[in-house]
PDB file of C-alpha atoms in Angstrom:
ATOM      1  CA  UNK K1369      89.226 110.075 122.040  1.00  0.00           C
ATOM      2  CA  UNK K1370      87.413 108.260 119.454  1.00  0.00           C
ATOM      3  CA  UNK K1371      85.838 104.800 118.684  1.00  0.00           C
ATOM      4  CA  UNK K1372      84.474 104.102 115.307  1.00  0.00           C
ATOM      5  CA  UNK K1373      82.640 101.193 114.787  1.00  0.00           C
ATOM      6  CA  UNK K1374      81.259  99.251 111.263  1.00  0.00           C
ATOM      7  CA  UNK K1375      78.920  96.971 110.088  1.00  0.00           C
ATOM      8  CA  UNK K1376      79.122  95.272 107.209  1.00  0.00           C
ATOM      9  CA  UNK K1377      75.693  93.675 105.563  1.00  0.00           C
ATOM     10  CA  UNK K1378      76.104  91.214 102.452  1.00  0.00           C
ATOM     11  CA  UNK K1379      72.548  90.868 101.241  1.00  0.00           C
ATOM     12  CA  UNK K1380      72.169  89.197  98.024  1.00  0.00           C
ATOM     13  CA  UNK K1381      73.034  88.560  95.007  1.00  0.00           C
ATOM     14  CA  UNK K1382      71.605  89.348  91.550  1.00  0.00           C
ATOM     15  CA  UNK K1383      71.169  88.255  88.527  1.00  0.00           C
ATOM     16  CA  UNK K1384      70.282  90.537  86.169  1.00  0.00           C
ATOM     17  CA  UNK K1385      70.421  92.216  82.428  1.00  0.00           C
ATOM     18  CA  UNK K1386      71.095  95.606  81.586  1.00  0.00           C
ATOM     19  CA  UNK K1387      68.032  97.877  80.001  1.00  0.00           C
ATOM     20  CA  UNK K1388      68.730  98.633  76.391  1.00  0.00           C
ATOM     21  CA  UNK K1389      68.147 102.541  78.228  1.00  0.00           C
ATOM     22  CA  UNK K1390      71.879 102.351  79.303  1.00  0.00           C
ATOM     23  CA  UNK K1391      73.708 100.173  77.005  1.00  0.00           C
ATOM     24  CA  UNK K1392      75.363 103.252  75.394  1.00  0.00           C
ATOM     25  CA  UNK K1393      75.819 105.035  79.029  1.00  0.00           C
ATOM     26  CA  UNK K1394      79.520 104.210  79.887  1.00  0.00           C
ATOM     27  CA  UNK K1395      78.677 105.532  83.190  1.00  0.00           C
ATOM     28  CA  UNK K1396      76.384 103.112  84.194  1.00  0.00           C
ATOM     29  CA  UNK K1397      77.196 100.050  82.142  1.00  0.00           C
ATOM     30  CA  UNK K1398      79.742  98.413  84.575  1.00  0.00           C
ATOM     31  CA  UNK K1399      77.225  98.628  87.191  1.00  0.00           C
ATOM     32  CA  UNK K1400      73.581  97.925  88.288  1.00  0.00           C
ATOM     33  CA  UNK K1401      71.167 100.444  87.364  1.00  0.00           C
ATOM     34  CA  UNK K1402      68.508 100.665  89.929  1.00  0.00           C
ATOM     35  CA  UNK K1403      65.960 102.277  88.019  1.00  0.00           C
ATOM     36  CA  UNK K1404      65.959 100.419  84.234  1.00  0.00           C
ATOM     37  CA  UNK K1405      67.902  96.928  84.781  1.00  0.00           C
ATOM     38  CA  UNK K1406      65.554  93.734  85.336  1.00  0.00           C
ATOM     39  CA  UNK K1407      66.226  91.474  88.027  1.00  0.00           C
ATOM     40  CA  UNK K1408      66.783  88.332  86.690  1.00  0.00           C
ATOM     41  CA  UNK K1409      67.252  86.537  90.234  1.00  0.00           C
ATOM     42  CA  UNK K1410      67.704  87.056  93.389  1.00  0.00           C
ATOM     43  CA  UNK K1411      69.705  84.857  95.678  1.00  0.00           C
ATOM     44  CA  UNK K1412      69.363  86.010  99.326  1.00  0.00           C
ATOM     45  CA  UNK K1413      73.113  86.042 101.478  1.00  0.00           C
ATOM     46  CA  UNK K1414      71.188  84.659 105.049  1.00  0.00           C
ATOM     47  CA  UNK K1415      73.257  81.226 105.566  1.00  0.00           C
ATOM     48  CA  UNK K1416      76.852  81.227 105.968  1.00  0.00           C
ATOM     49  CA  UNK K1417      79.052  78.884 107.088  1.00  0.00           C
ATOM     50  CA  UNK K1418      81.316  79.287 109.811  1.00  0.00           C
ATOM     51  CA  UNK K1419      84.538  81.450 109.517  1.00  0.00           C
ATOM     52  CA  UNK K1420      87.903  80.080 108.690  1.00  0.00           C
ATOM     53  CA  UNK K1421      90.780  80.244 110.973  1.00  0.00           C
ATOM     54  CA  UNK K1422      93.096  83.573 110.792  1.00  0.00           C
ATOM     55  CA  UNK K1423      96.406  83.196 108.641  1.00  0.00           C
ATOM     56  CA  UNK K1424      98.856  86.016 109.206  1.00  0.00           C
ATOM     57  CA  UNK K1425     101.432  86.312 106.349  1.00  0.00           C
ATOM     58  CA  UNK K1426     105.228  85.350 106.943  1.00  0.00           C
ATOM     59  CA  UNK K1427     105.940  89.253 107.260  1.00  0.00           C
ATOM     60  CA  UNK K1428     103.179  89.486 110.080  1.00  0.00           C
ATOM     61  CA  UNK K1429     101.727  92.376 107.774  1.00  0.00           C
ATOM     62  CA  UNK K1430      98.324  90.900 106.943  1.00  0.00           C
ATOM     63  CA  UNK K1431      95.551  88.407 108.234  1.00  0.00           C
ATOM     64  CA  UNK K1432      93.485  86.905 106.271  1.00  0.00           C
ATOM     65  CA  UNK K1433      90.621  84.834 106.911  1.00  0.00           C
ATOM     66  CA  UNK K1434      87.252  84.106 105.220  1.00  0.00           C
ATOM     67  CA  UNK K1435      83.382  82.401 104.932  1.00  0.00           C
ATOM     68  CA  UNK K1436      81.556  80.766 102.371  1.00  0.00           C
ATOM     69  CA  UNK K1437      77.646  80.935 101.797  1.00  0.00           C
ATOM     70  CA  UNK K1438      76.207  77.892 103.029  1.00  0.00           C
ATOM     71  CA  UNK K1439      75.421  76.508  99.702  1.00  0.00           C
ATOM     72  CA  UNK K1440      78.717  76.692  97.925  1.00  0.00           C
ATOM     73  CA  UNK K1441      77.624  80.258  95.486  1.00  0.00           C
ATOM     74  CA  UNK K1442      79.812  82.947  97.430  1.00  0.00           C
ATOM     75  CA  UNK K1443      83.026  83.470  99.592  1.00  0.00           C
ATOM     76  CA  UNK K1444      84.114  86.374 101.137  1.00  0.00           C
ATOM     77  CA  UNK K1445      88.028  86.575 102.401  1.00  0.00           C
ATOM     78  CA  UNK K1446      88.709  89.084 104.388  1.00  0.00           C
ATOM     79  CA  UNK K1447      92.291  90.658 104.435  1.00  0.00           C
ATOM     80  CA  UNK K1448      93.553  92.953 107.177  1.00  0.00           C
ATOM     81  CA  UNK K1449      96.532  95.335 107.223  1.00  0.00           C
ATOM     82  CA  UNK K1450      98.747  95.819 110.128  1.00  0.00           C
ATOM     83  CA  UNK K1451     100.944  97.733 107.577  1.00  0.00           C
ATOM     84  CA  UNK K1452     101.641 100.029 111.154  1.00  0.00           C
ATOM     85  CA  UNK K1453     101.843  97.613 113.558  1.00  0.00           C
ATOM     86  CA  UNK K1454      98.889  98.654 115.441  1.00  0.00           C
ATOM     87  CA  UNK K1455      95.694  96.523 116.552  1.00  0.00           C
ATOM     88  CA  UNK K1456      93.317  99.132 115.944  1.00  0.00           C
ATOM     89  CA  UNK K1457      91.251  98.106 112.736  1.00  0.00           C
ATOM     90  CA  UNK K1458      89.748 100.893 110.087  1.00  0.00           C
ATOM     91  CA  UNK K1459      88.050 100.390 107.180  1.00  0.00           C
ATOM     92  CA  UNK K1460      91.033 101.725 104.916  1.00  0.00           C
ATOM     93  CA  UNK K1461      92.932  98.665 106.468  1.00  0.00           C
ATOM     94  CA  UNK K1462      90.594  96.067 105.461  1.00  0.00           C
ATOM     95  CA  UNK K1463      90.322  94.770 102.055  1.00  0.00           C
ATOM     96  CA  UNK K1464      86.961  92.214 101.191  1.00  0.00           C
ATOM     97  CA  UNK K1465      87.060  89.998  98.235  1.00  0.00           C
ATOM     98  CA  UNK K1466      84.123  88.471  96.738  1.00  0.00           C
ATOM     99  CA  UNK K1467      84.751  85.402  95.185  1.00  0.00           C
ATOM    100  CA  UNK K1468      81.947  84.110  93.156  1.00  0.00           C
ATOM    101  CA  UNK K1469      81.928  80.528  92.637  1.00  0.00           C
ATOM    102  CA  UNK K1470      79.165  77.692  91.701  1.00  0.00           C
ATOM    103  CA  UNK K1471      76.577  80.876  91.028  1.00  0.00           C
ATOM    104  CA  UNK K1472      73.326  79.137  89.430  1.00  0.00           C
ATOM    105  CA  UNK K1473      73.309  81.595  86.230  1.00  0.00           C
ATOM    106  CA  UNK K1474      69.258  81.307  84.904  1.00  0.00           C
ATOM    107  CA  UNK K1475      69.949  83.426  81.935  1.00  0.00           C
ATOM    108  CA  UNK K1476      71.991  80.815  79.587  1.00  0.00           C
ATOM    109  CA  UNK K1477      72.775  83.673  76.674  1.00  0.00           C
ATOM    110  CA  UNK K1478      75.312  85.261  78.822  1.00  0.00           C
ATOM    111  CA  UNK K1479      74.196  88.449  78.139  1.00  0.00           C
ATOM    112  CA  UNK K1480      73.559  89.004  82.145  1.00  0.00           C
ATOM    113  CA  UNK K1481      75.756  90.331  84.604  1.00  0.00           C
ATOM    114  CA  UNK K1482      75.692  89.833  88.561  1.00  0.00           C
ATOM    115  CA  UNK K1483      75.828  92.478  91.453  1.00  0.00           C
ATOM    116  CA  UNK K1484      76.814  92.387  95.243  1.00  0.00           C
ATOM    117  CA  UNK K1485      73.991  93.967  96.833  1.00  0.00           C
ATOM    118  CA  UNK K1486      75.378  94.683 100.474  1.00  0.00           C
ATOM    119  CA  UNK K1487      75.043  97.731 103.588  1.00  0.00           C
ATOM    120  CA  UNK K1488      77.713  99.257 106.018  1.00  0.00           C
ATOM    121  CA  UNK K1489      76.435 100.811 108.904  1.00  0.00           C
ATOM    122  CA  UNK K1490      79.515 103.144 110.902  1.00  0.00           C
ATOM    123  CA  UNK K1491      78.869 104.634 114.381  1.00  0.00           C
ATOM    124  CA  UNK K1492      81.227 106.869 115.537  1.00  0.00           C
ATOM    125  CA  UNK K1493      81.553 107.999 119.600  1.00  0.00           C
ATOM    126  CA  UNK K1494      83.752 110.920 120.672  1.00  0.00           C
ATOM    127  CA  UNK K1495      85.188 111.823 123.976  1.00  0.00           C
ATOM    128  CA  UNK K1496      85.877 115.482 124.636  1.00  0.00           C
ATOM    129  CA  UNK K1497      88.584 116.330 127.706  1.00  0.00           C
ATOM    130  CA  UNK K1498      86.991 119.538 129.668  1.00  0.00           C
ATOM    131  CA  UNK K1499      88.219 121.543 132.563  1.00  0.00           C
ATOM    132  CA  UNK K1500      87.026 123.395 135.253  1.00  0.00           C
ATOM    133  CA  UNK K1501      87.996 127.293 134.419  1.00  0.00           C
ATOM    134  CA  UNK K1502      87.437 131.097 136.526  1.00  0.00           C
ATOM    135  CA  UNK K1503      84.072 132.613 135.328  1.00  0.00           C
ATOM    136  CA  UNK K1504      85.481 136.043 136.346  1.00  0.00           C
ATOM    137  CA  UNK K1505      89.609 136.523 136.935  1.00  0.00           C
ATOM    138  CA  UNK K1506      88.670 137.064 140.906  1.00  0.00           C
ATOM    139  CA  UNK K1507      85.784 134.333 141.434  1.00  0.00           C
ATOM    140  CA  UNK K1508      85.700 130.950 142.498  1.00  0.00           C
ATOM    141  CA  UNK K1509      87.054 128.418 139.773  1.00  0.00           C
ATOM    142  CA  UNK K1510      84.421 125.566 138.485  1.00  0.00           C
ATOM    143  CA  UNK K1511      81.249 128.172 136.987  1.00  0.00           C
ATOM    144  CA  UNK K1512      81.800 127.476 133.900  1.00  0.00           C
ATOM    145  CA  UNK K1513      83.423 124.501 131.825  1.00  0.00           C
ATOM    146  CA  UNK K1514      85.861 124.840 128.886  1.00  0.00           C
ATOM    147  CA  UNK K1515      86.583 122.397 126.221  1.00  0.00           C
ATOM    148  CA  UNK K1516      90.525 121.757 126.688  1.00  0.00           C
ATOM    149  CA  UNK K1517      90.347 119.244 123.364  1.00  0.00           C
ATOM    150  CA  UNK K1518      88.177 118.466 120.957  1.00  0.00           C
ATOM    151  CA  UNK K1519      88.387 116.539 117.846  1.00  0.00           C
ATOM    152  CA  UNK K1520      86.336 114.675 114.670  1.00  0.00           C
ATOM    153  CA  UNK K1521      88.007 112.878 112.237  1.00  0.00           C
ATOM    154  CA  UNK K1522      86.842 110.865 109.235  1.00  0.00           C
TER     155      UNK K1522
END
């Protein structure tokens, strides 16, 4: 038996421009470069409001629910599948939306972009079933354990 648990961290946001080093990269030009962008702003996620209420969807396939940052800049909604009819959340059933909204931009050329900078943390505990088995065919049962079922999924 397994239980996986997550934690989610929304950090900050930035503000920032892309290097002229990987303007030509299409690799890296959709996304932050840690190395050559500059950091424009940063906007620290530590003040949220509090949580809406849970909606479920007519069908009773999805819940959604979601929180704003304190000051109006972000929202996060939060939309759960229950696609299988089962009360045990996973990540692959949970869908998080950023919604950007009010975001004081400090570049005015529009030639800077903005990035989510955020954390999960998983921990993952596993039960294994064992049983008592015979060392030797003629001895006395319970020298020795045997793993009757074992098994790690991700």
């Amino acid at each position: 038996e397994t239980e996986t648990s997550y934690i989610i961290s929304f950090e900050k946001i930035i503000e920032y421009e892309s290097s002229s080093s990987n303007s030509n990269d299409t690799e890296t030009e959709a996304a932050y470069d840690w190395e050559n962008d500059n950091i424009v702003q940063e906007i620290m996620l530590d003040n949220f409001g509090s949580l809406s209420d849970v909606v479920d969807s007519d069908d009773g396939i999805t819940s959604t629910f979601n929180v704003s940052t304190a000051d109006g800049v972000a929202e996060f909604v939060f939309t759960i599948s229950r696609a299988e009819m089962s009360e045990t959340l996973s990540a692959n059933k949970m869908k998080i939306d950023f919604r950007l909204l009010n975001f004081p931009w400090l570049n005015s050329n529009s030639s800077s972009s903005v990035a989510l900078i955020s954390s999960i943390q998983s921990k993952r505990k596993i039960k294994v079933k064992e049983e008592d088995v015979d060392d030797d065919e003629d001895g006395p049962k319970g020298k020795k354990k045997s793993v009757e079922e074992f098994t790690i999924s991700f």
